[in-house]
CSV table of C-alpha atoms in Angstrom, one decimal:
chain,number,residue,atom,x,y,z
D,11,LYS,CA,0.0,0.0,0.0
D,12,ASN,CA,1.4,3.4,-1.0
D,13,GLU,CA,1.9,5.6,2.1
D,14,VAL,CA,0.9,8.9,0.3
D,15,GLU,CA,-2.0,8.9,-2.2
D,16,GLN,CA,-3.1,11.9,-4.5
D,17,SER,CA,-6.3,12.5,-6.2
D,18,PRO,CA,-6.9,13.4,-9.0
D,19,GLN,CA,-4.2,11.6,-11.1
D,20,ASN,CA,-4.8,14.1,-14.0
D,21,LEU,CA,-6.7,17.5,-13.9
D,22,THR,CA,-7.7,19.7,-16.7
D,23,ALA,CA,-8.9,23.3,-15.9
D,24,GLN,CA,-10.0,26.3,-17.8
D,25,GLU,CA,-7.9,29.5,-17.1
D,26,GLY,CA,-9.2,31.2,-14.2
D,27,GLU,CA,-10.8,28.1,-12.2
D,28,PHE,CA,-10.2,27.3,-8.9
D,29,ILE,CA,-8.3,24.3,-8.4
D,30,THR,CA,-8.1,21.6,-5.5
D,31,ILE,CA,-5.5,18.8,-5.4
D,32,ASN,CA,-5.9,16.4,-2.5
D,33,CYS,CA,-3.2,14.2,-0.4
D,34,SER,CA,-4.0,11.5,2.0
D,35,TYR,CA,-1.1,9.8,3.8
D,36,SER,CA,-0.9,6.8,6.2
D,37,VAL,CA,2.0,7.0,8.5
D,38,GLY,CA,2.7,9.6,11.3
D,39,ILE,CA,4.7,12.6,9.9
D,40,SER,CA,6.6,15.5,11.1
D,41,ALA,CA,6.1,17.1,7.9
D,42,LEU,CA,4.2,17.3,4.7
D,43,HIS,CA,5.8,18.9,1.4
D,44,TRP,CA,3.9,20.2,-1.8
D,45,LEU,CA,6.3,20.1,-4.6
D,46,GLN,CA,6.1,21.3,-8.2
D,47,GLN,CA,7.8,19.5,-11.3
D,48,HIS,CA,7.6,21.4,-14.8
D,49,PRO,CA,8.4,19.3,-17.9
D,50,GLY,CA,11.9,19.1,-18.1
D,51,GLY,CA,11.8,17.4,-14.5
D,52,GLY,CA,13.2,20.0,-11.8
D,53,ILE,CA,11.5,19.8,-8.6
D,54,VAL,CA,10.6,23.1,-6.5
D,55,SER,CA,9.3,23.4,-3.0
D,56,LEU,CA,6.2,25.1,-2.8
D,57,PHE,CA,5.2,24.4,0.9
D,58,MET,CA,6.3,22.5,4.0
D,59,LEU,CA,3.3,22.2,6.6
D,60,SER,CA,3.2,20.5,10.0
D,61,SER,CA,-0.1,22.2,11.0
D,62,GLY,CA,-2.6,24.5,9.7
D,63,LYS,CA,-2.6,26.4,6.6
D,64,LYS,CA,0.0,28.4,4.5
D,65,LYS,CA,-0.4,30.8,1.7
D,66,HIS,CA,1.8,31.9,-1.1
D,67,GLY,CA,0.4,34.2,-4.0
D,68,ARG,CA,-2.3,32.2,-5.5
D,69,LEU,CA,-1.4,28.9,-3.8
D,70,ILE,CA,-2.9,28.0,-0.5
D,71,ALA,CA,-2.1,24.5,1.4
D,72,THR,CA,-3.9,23.1,4.2
D,73,ILE,CA,-3.2,20.2,6.2
D,74,ASN,CA,-5.5,18.2,8.7
D,75,ILE,CA,-3.2,16.3,11.1
D,76,GLN,CA,-6.0,14.0,12.7
D,77,GLU,CA,-7.3,13.2,9.4
D,78,LYS,CA,-4.0,12.5,7.8
D,79,HIS,CA,-5.0,14.8,5.0
D,80,SER,CA,-3.8,17.8,3.0
D,81,SER,CA,-5.1,19.7,0.2
D,82,LEU,CA,-3.3,22.2,-2.4
D,83,HIS,CA,-5.6,25.1,-3.9
D,84,ILE,CA,-4.9,27.5,-6.5
D,85,THR,CA,-6.7,30.4,-7.1
D,86,ALA,CA,-7.3,32.2,-10.4
D,87,SER,CA,-5.4,29.3,-12.4
D,88,HIS,CA,-3.3,30.1,-15.4
D,89,PRO,CA,-1.8,28.1,-18.1
D,90,ARG,CA,2.0,28.9,-16.3
D,91,ASP,CA,0.5,26.5,-13.4
D,92,SER,CA,0.5,23.6,-15.8
D,93,ALA,CA,2.9,21.1,-14.0
D,94,VAL,CA,2.7,18.2,-11.8
D,95,TYR,CA,2.2,18.7,-8.2
D,96,ILE,CA,3.6,16.1,-5.9
D,97,CYS,CA,2.5,15.6,-2.1
D,98,ALA,CA,5.5,14.1,0.0
D,99,VAL,CA,6.1,13.6,3.9
D,100,SER,CA,8.6,13.2,6.2
D,101,LYS,CA,8.2,10.9,9.1
D,102,THR,CA,10.8,12.7,11.1
D,103,SER,CA,13.0,15.9,10.9
D,104,TYR,CA,16.1,15.2,8.6
D,105,ASP,CA,14.2,11.9,7.6
D,106,LYS,CA,14.0,11.0,3.8
D,107,VAL,CA,10.9,12.4,1.8
D,108,ILE,CA,8.4,9.9,0.7
D,109,PHE,CA,6.7,11.1,-2.4
D,110,GLY,CA,3.2,10.5,-3.6
D,111,PRO,CA,2.5,9.8,-7.3
D,112,GLY,CA,1.7,13.3,-8.5
D,113,THR,CA,-1.2,15.2,-10.2
D,114,SER,CA,-0.7,16.1,-13.6
D,115,LEU,CA,-2.3,19.7,-14.0
D,116,SER,CA,-3.1,21.2,-17.3
D,117,VAL,CA,-4.6,24.6,-17.4
D,118,ILE,CA,-6.0,25.5,-20.7
D,119,PRO,CA,-6.3,29.4,-21.9
C,23,GLU,CA,18.0,32.1,-2.1
C,24,PRO,CA,20.0,29.0,-1.6
C,25,GLU,CA,20.2,26.1,-4.1
C,26,VAL,CA,21.3,22.7,-4.5
C,27,THR,CA,23.3,22.3,-7.8
C,28,GLN,CA,23.6,19.4,-10.0
C,29,THR,CA,25.7,18.3,-12.6
C,30,PRO,CA,25.6,17.2,-15.6
C,31,SER,CA,22.0,18.1,-16.5
C,32,HIS,CA,22.1,15.3,-19.0
C,33,GLN,CA,24.4,12.2,-19.4
C,34,VAL,CA,24.2,9.4,-21.8
C,35,THR,CA,26.4,6.3,-21.3
C,36,GLN,CA,26.9,3.0,-22.6
C,37,MET,CA,25.5,0.1,-20.7
C,38,GLY,CA,28.1,-1.4,-18.3
C,39,GLN,CA,29.9,1.8,-18.0
C,40,GLU,CA,30.6,3.5,-14.6
C,41,VAL,CA,28.8,6.9,-14.1
C,42,ILE,CA,29.5,9.6,-11.4
C,43,LEU,CA,26.5,12.2,-10.9
C,44,ARG,CA,27.7,15.4,-8.9
C,45,CYS,CA,25.8,17.5,-6.5
C,46,VAL,CA,26.7,20.6,-4.5
C,47,PRO,CA,24.6,20.9,-1.5
C,48,ILE,CA,23.5,23.8,0.3
C,49,SER,CA,26.9,24.9,2.4
C,50,ASN,CA,25.6,24.7,5.7
C,51,HIS,CA,23.5,21.6,5.3
C,52,LEU,CA,24.5,18.4,7.0
C,53,TYR,CA,22.0,15.9,5.6
C,54,PHE,CA,22.2,14.6,1.9
C,55,TYR,CA,19.8,12.7,-0.1
C,56,TRP,CA,19.6,11.1,-3.6
C,57,TYR,CA,16.5,10.2,-5.3
C,58,ARG,CA,15.4,8.4,-8.5
C,59,GLN,CA,12.6,9.1,-10.9
C,60,ILE,CA,11.9,6.6,-13.7
C,61,LEU,CA,10.0,8.2,-16.5
C,62,GLY,CA,6.4,8.3,-15.8
C,63,GLN,CA,6.8,6.9,-12.2
C,64,LYS,CA,7.0,8.6,-8.8
C,65,VAL,CA,10.1,9.8,-7.3
C,66,GLU,CA,11.8,7.1,-5.1
C,67,PHE,CA,14.5,7.4,-2.5
C,68,LEU,CA,17.8,5.8,-3.0
C,69,VAL,CA,20.3,6.7,0.1
C,70,SER,CA,20.6,9.2,2.6
C,71,PHE,CA,24.0,10.3,4.0
C,72,TYR,CA,24.9,12.1,7.4
C,73,ASN,CA,28.4,12.5,9.1
C,74,ASN,CA,30.3,11.1,6.4
C,75,GLU,CA,28.4,7.9,6.1
C,76,ILE,CA,25.2,6.5,4.7
C,77,SER,CA,22.4,6.7,7.2
C,78,GLU,CA,19.6,4.9,5.3
C,79,LYS,CA,19.3,3.2,2.0
C,80,SER,CA,16.6,1.6,0.0
C,81,GLU,CA,16.4,-1.8,-1.6
C,82,ILE,CA,17.1,0.0,-5.0
C,83,PHE,CA,20.6,1.0,-3.7
C,84,ASP,CA,22.6,-2.1,-4.3
C,85,ASP,CA,26.0,-2.8,-4.6
C,86,GLN,CA,26.1,-1.1,-8.1
C,87,PHE,CA,25.8,2.2,-6.3
C,88,SER,CA,27.8,4.2,-4.1
C,89,VAL,CA,27.9,7.6,-2.5
C,90,GLU,CA,31.0,9.9,-1.4
C,91,ARG,CA,31.5,13.3,0.1
C,92,PRO,CA,35.0,13.5,-1.5
C,93,ASP,CA,35.9,17.1,-0.7
C,94,GLY,CA,33.3,18.7,1.9
C,95,SER,CA,31.5,20.5,-0.8
C,96,ASN,CA,30.4,17.9,-3.5
C,97,PHE,CA,28.3,15.0,-3.0
C,98,THR,CA,28.4,12.1,-5.7
C,99,LEU,CA,26.6,9.2,-6.8
C,100,LYS,CA,28.4,6.6,-8.6
C,101,ILE,CA,26.9,3.7,-10.4
C,102,ARG,CA,29.5,1.2,-11.2
C,103,SER,CA,28.2,-0.8,-14.1
C,104,THR,CA,25.2,0.8,-15.6
C,105,LYS,CA,22.3,-0.9,-17.0
C,106,LEU,CA,19.4,-0.1,-19.2
C,107,GLU,CA,17.1,0.1,-16.0
C,108,ASP,CA,19.2,2.6,-14.7
C,109,SER,CA,17.9,5.2,-17.0
C,110,ALA,CA,16.1,7.8,-15.0
C,111,MET,CA,16.2,11.2,-13.5
C,112,TYR,CA,18.4,11.4,-10.2
C,113,PHE,CA,17.8,14.4,-7.8
C,114,CYS,CA,19.9,15.4,-5.0
C,115,ALA,CA,18.7,16.9,-2.1
C,116,SER,CA,20.1,18.5,1.1
C,117,GLY,CA,19.0,19.7,4.5
C,118,GLY,CA,16.4,17.8,6.1
C,119,GLY,CA,12.8,18.8,6.9
C,120,GLN,CA,12.8,21.5,4.5
C,121,ALA,CA,13.2,19.9,1.2
C,122,PHE,CA,16.0,21.8,-1.1
C,123,PHE,CA,16.3,19.6,-4.3
C,124,GLY,CA,18.6,20.1,-7.2
C,125,GLN,CA,17.2,20.4,-10.8
C,126,GLY,CA,18.2,16.6,-11.7
C,127,THR,CA,20.2,14.9,-13.8
C,128,ARG,CA,18.9,12.9,-16.7
C,129,LEU,CA,20.9,9.6,-17.0
C,130,THR,CA,20.1,7.9,-20.3
C,131,VAL,CA,21.7,4.2,-20.6
C,132,VAL,CA,22.0,3.0,-24.0
């Protein structure tokens, strides 16, 4: 069983739409990460969360520790948001990161 | 902003050859990691390194793989005798907690 699951696997949205990507995990964690991977492959860290909510520009990440669930929201989506969004967790500080399968997002003009 | 640097960005090698992938972690970090992503699959952990030794390795990280921090700044992944199935994107990361990833090295074994 995968320790980190994401839904949906693929998502197509019209420019301007509000987007939600969900992540659930089955292990105890010290931190949850949201990462972005563009075609060409580089990984960029968007958020690291251990509780509550964080916002950066049009991106919002929330986590519910009791339910072992996190969401990434994108407001006013734009074609440049098209990428793979990856949820990942760390069981302890300085532990390896365990990756989810990713959600491929395509935003159409 | 500090960043993890990987070289080369793309390497093509003949099956059976040795390759060394290089990484320059963020300077004050103490924990280092290598990950692998086969095309179309999720990113997988290979190995973590702390205090000049391996702290954890996955079952992927067999005897063909080794890691080294040869000079206090570089962190290298060596694949001794490459196989076709080693073709993947390899990511270096440093820190711990906060995930700082390099841009990756795309290894193609032909």
